[in-house]
């Protein structure tokens, strides 16, 4: 008897074109350029972009409502048209406009008239002039100092700065039109004046004073040129060398202390006036009392807890200094209790606590003796480390303790960065690992202190630490970003002393084009769930290399020629100051190398990235644990990239039967074929690559294709920027245990 029929829902075919472009307008016209804008167009499904036509011929395509047409002929009329196209290839009617470029202008404007000096100071002169005329229009006026061009400005007057006092200069002005034609230059002699010192500030007064601060104000000084600021001194020491405003607050002073402040005016030439002087005294204060009632309230084998009652002060207590055997453990502790940790078992300590007021005065201490309980710490674990450029991998053994071990912790420079399961087994996209952890995101060539801390049931810890240096990069960056392919890196000086400069980059920052699909293929193995495919990206790196010797130059060219075999897939890694991105690439054409001197040669690498997305090198991973199916488990993955679709890898471990993996944001699910189950043995698993649309079955005998494990017509999906929520559900597989789903993705931009 035949089984039940399955209904498969398909997306409807999009046959409706977008509406015609509206609001087509010209925003700029020159002799050789026309800039256009138009209102955005919306489509009932997805708008792919716009096509621009020049005199009926396709000029180009754009994804935004605007275009700039260049290299046009002066004084000629053009018909410019625009239509919109959706992701299915449907095109709107064209909207057009006729525009005429400006005629070629070869006539220079007349010279400006009446160039004269209208003001002069020690470090500046101001000139003005009468307008020039032009057959098309004066675009700007050029200002010159002693024959050297300073800048072009729209009109006068103009002030030349940075001059020397008592010096004569030739200041000239010419006119320039939009075509770059310049008029004759007219000059005038201008002489700067003598630079007189500024006058001192006036009426320095004390406006507010506390135990630790004093605020003063003064009237402004004056200068024949400009007042640059004020120099503030306290008790002979310069506090601010160029303070901008007429007022200042001194902080961090001692209560009841007397001070002398001096304020001078500083002009733009660095000259300083005579000082204005003010003497002031801060308000007094008294230290707090010793904290009463200091007592021991708790103890373990490695800790002591003490408490006390509040101390008193004439203003207020801000905290307490806590000492152990004469050593300060914590300053300005805010509470009335403190626990000393990591102490020796069965040991008596002297505890002292003194109160601190809000200006830092400390009273006499309260002192008691307190003791820990007696026990032994956990056994230290052996630790092995392996360093990469930006990673350190730790492997450790088991520990034992007379009470029992309750936790292992991974430390980086004394800080806990990871806490593995007690049995040491962690589940990754590449399979389970035992007592192994990789610390990522480190800096190359630096020394780190890493280790494993073990804690027993009573809180005692034992730490095993080693110092390890990450592998240094084989080059020194000279500019950001650094472009790396294999052992080659651009914008660096390599280990052989060769300087590699990247002068031009094409294709890395540009957005990839959208290639329209022949038809939707949602749910078909290897098909496309959306309306289009992202086409490959071509990346071109061009630059020059400078070698210290001829022999080093020959060796550098050989290394560059071998950086990537044409049949191999490599990684282009782009490292900026605060971000690293990468893409898988192949050579698109033979690497071009050309000598430009005895020690200099140019190079050109043309790469193609089949996947145009640029990925972060560090993956984002998540694990969902379904304990004793049936039931449901959830994991959340947050991607900080901007690419609208990001592929991921999924790996499923048993025990579980008839499992379903659902991506909540897209509503799509991948289902097991009826009756498919995974045992509890971690040697059995299913790896699903959402980017390649492949399924791999892992067994003790090895990896084999596993497409038959999925139900027919799987609903393939990809991840989205931001939050991605996965749920795992399934049935009991006949043996106890926890099923696990691991998801790994690299954010893409």
Tab-separated table of N, CA and C in Angstrom, residues 286-403:
chain	number	residue	atom	x	y	z
A	286	UNK	N	39.853	66.709	59.839
A	286	UNK	CA	40.357	65.825	60.885
A	286	UNK	C	40.221	64.378	60.423
A	287	UNK	N	41.154	63.507	60.774
A	287	UNK	CA	41.063	62.103	60.355
A	287	UNK	C	39.923	61.381	61.066
A	288	UNK	N	39.421	60.255	60.489
A	288	UNK	CA	38.336	59.498	61.128
A	288	UNK	C	38.837	58.687	62.325
A	289	UNK	N	37.878	58.158	63.120
A	289	UNK	CA	38.208	57.325	64.285
A	289	UNK	C	38.488	55.894	63.847
A	290	UNK	N	39.126	55.053	64.681
A	290	UNK	CA	39.284	53.628	64.352
A	290	UNK	C	37.915	52.958	64.266
A	291	UNK	N	37.725	52.002	63.325
A	291	UNK	CA	36.433	51.303	63.234
A	291	UNK	C	36.202	50.427	64.473
A	292	UNK	N	35.093	50.593	65.191
A	292	UNK	CA	34.863	49.776	66.393
A	292	UNK	C	34.353	48.375	66.045
A	293	UNK	N	34.499	47.460	67.013
A	293	UNK	CA	33.906	46.129	66.900
A	293	UNK	C	34.532	45.246	65.847
A	294	UNK	N	35.821	45.397	65.523
A	294	UNK	CA	36.467	44.511	64.544
A	294	UNK	C	36.495	43.091	65.089
A	295	UNK	N	36.007	42.096	64.290
A	295	UNK	CA	35.863	40.727	64.761
A	295	UNK	C	35.931	39.744	63.600
A	296	UNK	N	36.355	38.477	63.892
A	296	UNK	CA	36.354	37.413	62.892
A	296	UNK	C	34.997	36.745	62.905
A	297	UNK	N	34.373	36.623	61.705
A	297	UNK	CA	33.036	36.021	61.612
A	297	UNK	C	33.006	34.760	60.758
A	298	UNK	N	34.108	34.375	60.143
A	298	UNK	CA	34.109	33.175	59.327
A	298	UNK	C	35.508	32.742	58.966
A	299	UNK	N	35.660	31.432	58.631
A	299	UNK	CA	36.961	30.893	58.231
A	299	UNK	C	36.750	29.625	57.424
A	300	UNK	N	37.615	29.407	56.417
A	300	UNK	CA	37.724	28.132	55.713
A	300	UNK	C	39.190	27.730	55.779
A	301	UNK	N	39.534	26.703	55.032
A	301	UNK	CA	40.925	26.276	55.019
A	301	UNK	C	41.828	27.293	54.319
A	302	UNK	N	41.227	28.161	53.479
A	302	UNK	CA	42.050	29.118	52.724
A	302	UNK	C	41.559	30.553	52.842
A	303	UNK	N	40.596	30.844	53.740
A	303	UNK	CA	40.066	32.199	53.809
A	303	UNK	C	39.701	32.579	55.235
A	304	UNK	N	39.643	33.892	55.468
A	304	UNK	CA	39.211	34.483	56.741
A	304	UNK	C	38.235	35.605	56.413
A	305	UNK	N	37.111	35.662	57.130
A	305	UNK	CA	36.147	36.741	56.983
A	305	UNK	C	36.076	37.540	58.276
A	306	UNK	N	36.189	38.877	58.151
A	306	UNK	CA	36.089	39.768	59.308
A	306	UNK	C	35.006	40.807	59.028
A	307	UNK	N	34.431	41.359	60.141
A	307	UNK	CA	33.444	42.420	60.049
A	307	UNK	C	33.775	43.490	61.081
A	308	UNK	N	33.193	44.695	60.901
A	308	UNK	CA	33.392	45.795	61.841
A	308	UNK	C	32.210	46.749	61.767
A	309	UNK	N	32.120	47.644	62.775
A	309	UNK	CA	31.069	48.655	62.813
A	309	UNK	C	31.576	49.946	62.194
A	310	UNK	N	30.649	50.852	61.779
A	310	UNK	CA	31.093	52.068	61.094
A	310	UNK	C	31.946	52.971	61.977
A	311	UNK	N	33.020	53.536	61.380
A	311	UNK	CA	33.815	54.572	62.038
A	311	UNK	C	33.124	55.918	61.850
A	312	UNK	N	33.562	56.944	62.589
A	312	UNK	CA	32.969	58.280	62.487
A	312	UNK	C	34.022	59.272	62.015
A	313	UNK	N	33.519	60.382	61.365
A	313	UNK	CA	34.410	61.423	60.839
A	313	UNK	C	33.654	62.746	60.838
A	314	UNK	N	34.380	63.860	60.898
A	314	UNK	CA	33.712	65.157	60.925
A	314	UNK	C	32.983	65.464	59.620
A	315	UNK	N	33.364	64.812	58.518
A	315	UNK	CA	32.664	65.015	57.246
A	315	UNK	C	32.001	63.723	56.774
A	316	UNK	N	32.761	62.668	56.670
A	316	UNK	CA	32.192	61.409	56.223
A	316	UNK	C	33.264	60.402	55.866
A	317	UNK	N	33.022	59.109	56.172
A	317	UNK	CA	33.953	58.025	55.851
A	317	UNK	C	33.640	57.521	54.444
A	318	UNK	N	34.675	57.466	53.592
A	318	UNK	CA	34.472	57.000	52.216
A	318	UNK	C	34.816	55.531	52.039
A	319	UNK	N	35.583	54.940	52.948
A	319	UNK	CA	35.966	53.545	52.821
A	319	UNK	C	36.925	53.130	53.926
A	320	UNK	N	37.479	51.919	53.759
A	320	UNK	CA	38.359	51.358	54.773
A	320	UNK	C	39.545	50.681	54.101
A	321	UNK	N	40.762	50.917	54.646
A	321	UNK	CA	41.949	50.195	54.210
A	321	UNK	C	42.050	48.907	55.010
A	322	UNK	N	42.199	47.769	54.310
A	322	UNK	CA	42.250	46.455	54.946
A	322	UNK	C	43.663	45.907	54.794
A	323	UNK	N	44.311	45.544	55.927
A	323	UNK	CA	45.687	45.049	55.936
A	323	UNK	C	45.719	43.629	56.473
A	324	UNK	N	46.682	42.840	55.984
A	324	UNK	CA	46.917	41.492	56.474
A	324	UNK	C	48.411	41.351	56.748
A	325	UNK	N	48.754	41.123	58.003
A	325	UNK	CA	50.161	41.016	58.408
A	325	UNK	C	50.972	42.221	57.928
A	326	UNK	N	50.399	43.419	58.084
A	326	UNK	CA	51.106	44.644	57.735
A	326	UNK	C	51.098	45.013	56.266
A	327	UNK	N	50.490	44.203	55.406
A	327	UNK	CA	50.442	44.489	53.968
A	327	UNK	C	49.046	44.950	53.576
A	328	UNK	N	48.971	46.070	52.814
A	328	UNK	CA	47.687	46.578	52.357
A	328	UNK	C	47.109	45.609	51.321
A	329	UNK	N	45.920	45.068	51.593
A	329	UNK	CA	45.253	44.144	50.686
A	329	UNK	C	44.272	44.880	49.781
A	330	UNK	N	43.509	45.827	50.360
A	330	UNK	CA	42.586	46.628	49.553
A	330	UNK	C	42.436	48.000	50.188
A	331	UNK	N	42.578	49.036	49.356
A	331	UNK	CA	42.391	50.413	49.813
A	331	UNK	C	40.978	50.866	49.503
A	332	UNK	N	40.431	51.718	50.413
A	332	UNK	CA	39.093	52.301	50.225
A	332	UNK	C	38.028	51.239	49.991
A	333	UNK	N	38.069	50.143	50.776
A	333	UNK	CA	37.031	49.110	50.665
A	333	UNK	C	35.694	49.710	51.083
A	334	UNK	N	34.622	49.565	50.276
A	334	UNK	CA	33.385	50.294	50.568
A	334	UNK	C	32.515	49.684	51.664
A	335	UNK	N	32.673	48.396	52.008
A	335	UNK	CA	31.750	47.739	52.925
A	335	UNK	C	32.263	47.664	54.345
A	336	UNK	N	31.502	46.919	55.193
A	336	UNK	CA	31.843	46.712	56.605
A	336	UNK	C	32.228	45.264	56.856
A	337	UNK	N	32.627	44.527	55.818
A	337	UNK	CA	33.091	43.146	55.937
A	337	UNK	C	34.074	42.884	54.809
A	338	UNK	N	35.001	41.926	55.064
A	338	UNK	CA	36.005	41.607	54.048
A	338	UNK	C	36.439	40.168	54.231
A	339	UNK	N	36.652	39.489	53.094
A	339	UNK	CA	37.125	38.112	53.120
A	339	UNK	C	38.501	38.041	52.482
A	340	UNK	N	39.483	37.570	53.243
A	340	UNK	CA	40.831	37.336	52.726
A	340	UNK	C	40.866	35.927	52.149
A	341	UNK	N	41.322	35.781	50.904
A	341	UNK	CA	41.339	34.479	50.230
A	341	UNK	C	42.771	34.067	49.899
A	342	UNK	N	42.887	32.811	49.410
A	342	UNK	CA	44.176	32.242	48.999
A	342	UNK	C	45.198	32.304	50.140
A	343	UNK	N	44.719	31.999	51.365
A	343	UNK	CA	45.587	31.993	52.540
A	343	UNK	C	46.097	30.576	52.799
A	344	UNK	N	47.066	30.495	53.671
A	344	UNK	CA	47.610	29.189	54.064
A	344	UNK	C	46.713	28.565	55.129
A	345	UNK	N	46.552	27.251	55.048
A	345	UNK	CA	45.697	26.563	56.014
A	345	UNK	C	46.355	26.536	57.387
A	346	UNK	N	45.531	26.535	58.434
A	346	UNK	CA	46.023	26.423	59.800
A	346	UNK	C	47.001	27.513	60.194
A	347	UNK	N	46.793	28.743	59.740
A	347	UNK	CA	47.738	29.834	60.000
A	347	UNK	C	47.012	31.007	60.646
A	348	UNK	N	47.703	31.667	61.614
A	348	UNK	CA	47.158	32.845	62.288
A	348	UNK	C	47.732	34.106	61.648
A	349	UNK	N	46.847	35.074	61.357
A	349	UNK	CA	47.232	36.322	60.710
A	349	UNK	C	46.823	37.508	61.577
A	350	UNK	N	47.530	38.633	61.410
A	350	UNK	CA	47.129	39.883	62.046
A	350	UNK	C	46.326	40.698	61.038
A	351	UNK	N	45.090	41.062	61.408
A	351	UNK	CA	44.199	41.831	60.545
A	351	UNK	C	44.070	43.237	61.117
A	352	UNK	N	44.286	44.252	60.275
A	352	UNK	CA	44.145	45.653	60.679
A	352	UNK	C	43.226	46.358	59.698
A	353	UNK	N	42.305	47.196	60.222
A	353	UNK	CA	41.368	47.964	59.401
A	353	UNK	C	41.396	49.407	59.872
A	354	UNK	N	41.629	50.366	58.954
A	354	UNK	CA	41.599	51.783	59.293
A	354	UNK	C	40.651	52.509	58.349
A	355	UNK	N	39.929	53.520	58.893
A	355	UNK	CA	38.938	54.274	58.116
A	355	UNK	C	39.627	55.351	57.292
A	356	UNK	N	39.007	55.673	56.123
A	356	UNK	CA	39.516	56.695	55.208
A	356	UNK	C	38.379	57.683	54.937
A	357	UNK	N	38.673	59.015	55.067
A	357	UNK	CA	37.627	59.992	54.752
A	357	UNK	C	37.711	60.390	53.285
A	358	UNK	N	36.832	61.321	52.866
A	358	UNK	CA	36.697	61.599	51.437
A	358	UNK	C	37.833	62.423	50.856
A	359	UNK	N	38.808	62.893	51.684
A	359	UNK	CA	39.997	63.544	51.133
A	359	UNK	C	41.242	62.685	51.319
A	360	UNK	N	41.033	61.422	51.688
A	360	UNK	CA	42.151	60.495	51.776
A	360	UNK	C	42.852	60.434	53.115
A	361	UNK	N	42.340	61.143	54.162
A	361	UNK	CA	42.954	61.046	55.491
A	361	UNK	C	42.618	59.695	56.109
A	362	UNK	N	43.597	59.087	56.751
A	362	UNK	CA	43.438	57.768	57.338
A	362	UNK	C	43.621	57.848	58.850
A	363	UNK	N	42.660	57.233	59.597
A	363	UNK	CA	42.725	57.240	61.049
A	363	UNK	C	43.579	56.106	61.593
A	364	UNK	N	43.601	55.965	62.899
A	364	UNK	CA	44.329	54.879	63.549
A	364	UNK	C	43.619	53.553	63.288
A	365	UNK	N	44.378	52.416	63.158
A	365	UNK	CA	43.734	51.148	62.813
A	365	UNK	C	43.150	50.425	64.028
A	366	UNK	N	42.150	49.566	63.768
A	366	UNK	CA	41.700	48.549	64.712
A	366	UNK	C	42.370	47.236	64.329
A	367	UNK	N	42.868	46.453	65.315
A	367	UNK	CA	43.696	45.275	65.030
A	367	UNK	C	43.175	44.072	65.802
A	368	UNK	N	43.091	42.881	65.122
A	368	UNK	CA	42.791	41.604	65.777
A	368	UNK	C	43.648	40.524	65.145
A	369	UNK	N	43.661	39.323	65.752
A	369	UNK	CA	44.274	38.137	65.161
A	369	UNK	C	43.183	37.183	64.717
A	370	UNK	N	43.365	36.551	63.520
A	370	UNK	CA	42.379	35.626	62.972
A	370	UNK	C	43.107	34.459	62.321
A	371	UNK	N	42.468	33.265	62.290
A	371	UNK	CA	43.135	32.048	61.822
A	371	UNK	C	42.283	31.321	60.790
A	372	UNK	N	42.961	30.584	59.854
A	372	UNK	CA	42.300	29.712	58.878
A	372	UNK	C	42.174	28.309	59.433
A	373	UNK	N	41.312	27.487	58.799
A	373	UNK	CA	41.238	26.063	59.112
A	373	UNK	C	42.420	25.348	58.456
A	374	UNK	N	42.533	24.055	58.705
A	374	UNK	CA	43.695	23.304	58.228
A	374	UNK	C	43.268	22.265	57.193
A	375	UNK	N	43.919	22.246	55.996
A	375	UNK	CA	43.649	21.257	54.947
A	375	UNK	C	44.761	21.334	53.909
A	376	UNK	N	44.745	20.384	52.936
A	376	UNK	CA	45.732	20.386	51.855
A	376	UNK	C	45.071	20.805	50.548
A	377	UNK	N	45.841	21.438	49.688
A	377	UNK	CA	45.337	21.912	48.393
A	377	UNK	C	45.269	20.769	47.383
A	378	UNK	N	44.523	20.961	46.275
A	378	UNK	CA	44.508	19.939	45.214
A	378	UNK	C	45.901	19.754	44.614
A	379	UNK	N	46.098	18.573	44.013
A	379	UNK	CA	47.352	18.297	43.339
A	379	UNK	C	47.465	19.144	42.073
A	380	UNK	N	48.648	19.716	41.783
A	380	UNK	CA	48.803	20.472	40.524
A	380	UNK	C	48.714	19.532	39.326
A	381	UNK	N	48.310	20.082	38.169
A	381	UNK	CA	48.145	19.277	36.958
A	381	UNK	C	49.296	19.573	36.000
A	382	UNK	N	49.722	18.564	35.220
A	382	UNK	CA	50.706	18.855	34.164
A	382	UNK	C	50.047	19.638	33.033
A	383	UNK	N	50.762	20.618	32.502
A	383	UNK	CA	50.221	21.477	31.451
A	383	UNK	C	51.194	21.510	30.281
A	384	UNK	N	50.683	21.262	29.067
A	384	UNK	CA	51.450	21.423	27.835
A	384	UNK	C	50.833	22.559	27.025
A	385	UNK	N	51.678	23.362	26.386
A	385	UNK	CA	51.182	24.496	25.599
A	385	UNK	C	51.767	24.435	24.196
A	386	UNK	N	50.982	24.963	23.249
A	386	UNK	CA	51.417	25.098	21.858
A	386	UNK	C	50.995	26.479	21.374
A	387	UNK	N	51.945	27.274	20.897
A	387	UNK	CA	51.682	28.673	20.544
A	387	UNK	C	51.608	28.846	19.035
A	388	UNK	N	50.614	29.636	18.581
A	388	UNK	CA	50.545	30.126	17.211
A	388	UNK	C	50.788	31.620	17.201
A	389	UNK	N	50.470	32.267	16.085
A	389	UNK	CA	50.642	33.721	16.017
A	389	UNK	C	49.681	34.435	16.950
A	390	UNK	N	48.416	34.014	16.942
A	390	UNK	CA	47.409	34.694	17.761
A	390	UNK	C	46.686	33.732	18.692
A	391	UNK	N	47.197	32.502	18.862
A	391	UNK	CA	46.532	31.518	19.710
A	391	UNK	C	47.538	30.810	20.602
A	392	UNK	N	47.055	30.304	21.723
A	392	UNK	CA	47.820	29.411	22.597
A	392	UNK	C	46.887	28.261	22.962
A	393	UNK	N	47.295	27.029	22.671
A	393	UNK	CA	46.504	25.846	22.986
A	393	UNK	C	47.100	25.158	24.208
A	394	UNK	N	46.243	24.886	25.228
A	394	UNK	CA	46.666	24.214	26.449
A	394	UNK	C	46.086	22.808	26.486
A	395	UNK	N	46.910	21.871	26.982
A	395	UNK	CA	46.461	20.508	27.258
A	395	UNK	C	46.914	20.164	28.675
A	396	UNK	N	46.013	19.618	29.482
A	396	UNK	CA	46.335	19.372	30.879
A	396	UNK	C	45.832	17.998	31.314
A	397	UNK	N	46.361	17.540	32.448
A	397	UNK	CA	45.972	16.252	32.993
A	397	UNK	C	44.970	16.402	34.123
A	398	UNK	N	44.667	15.283	34.786
A	398	UNK	CA	43.708	15.288	35.890
A	398	UNK	C	44.406	15.640	37.200
A	399	UNK	N	43.610	16.167	38.166
A	399	UNK	CA	44.098	16.476	39.503
A	399	UNK	C	43.352	15.611	40.512
A	400	UNK	N	43.904	15.535	41.705
A	400	UNK	CA	43.241	14.816	42.795
A	400	UNK	C	43.310	15.664	44.060
A	401	UNK	N	42.377	15.411	45.013
A	401	UNK	CA	42.323	16.188	46.242
A	401	UNK	C	41.708	15.325	47.336
A	402	UNK	N	42.077	15.617	48.595
A	402	UNK	CA	41.548	14.813	49.689
A	402	UNK	C	40.052	15.029	49.892
A	403	UNK	N	39.516	16.185	49.480
A	403	UNK	CA	38.074	16.431	49.569
A	403	UNK	C	37.362	16.200	48.234
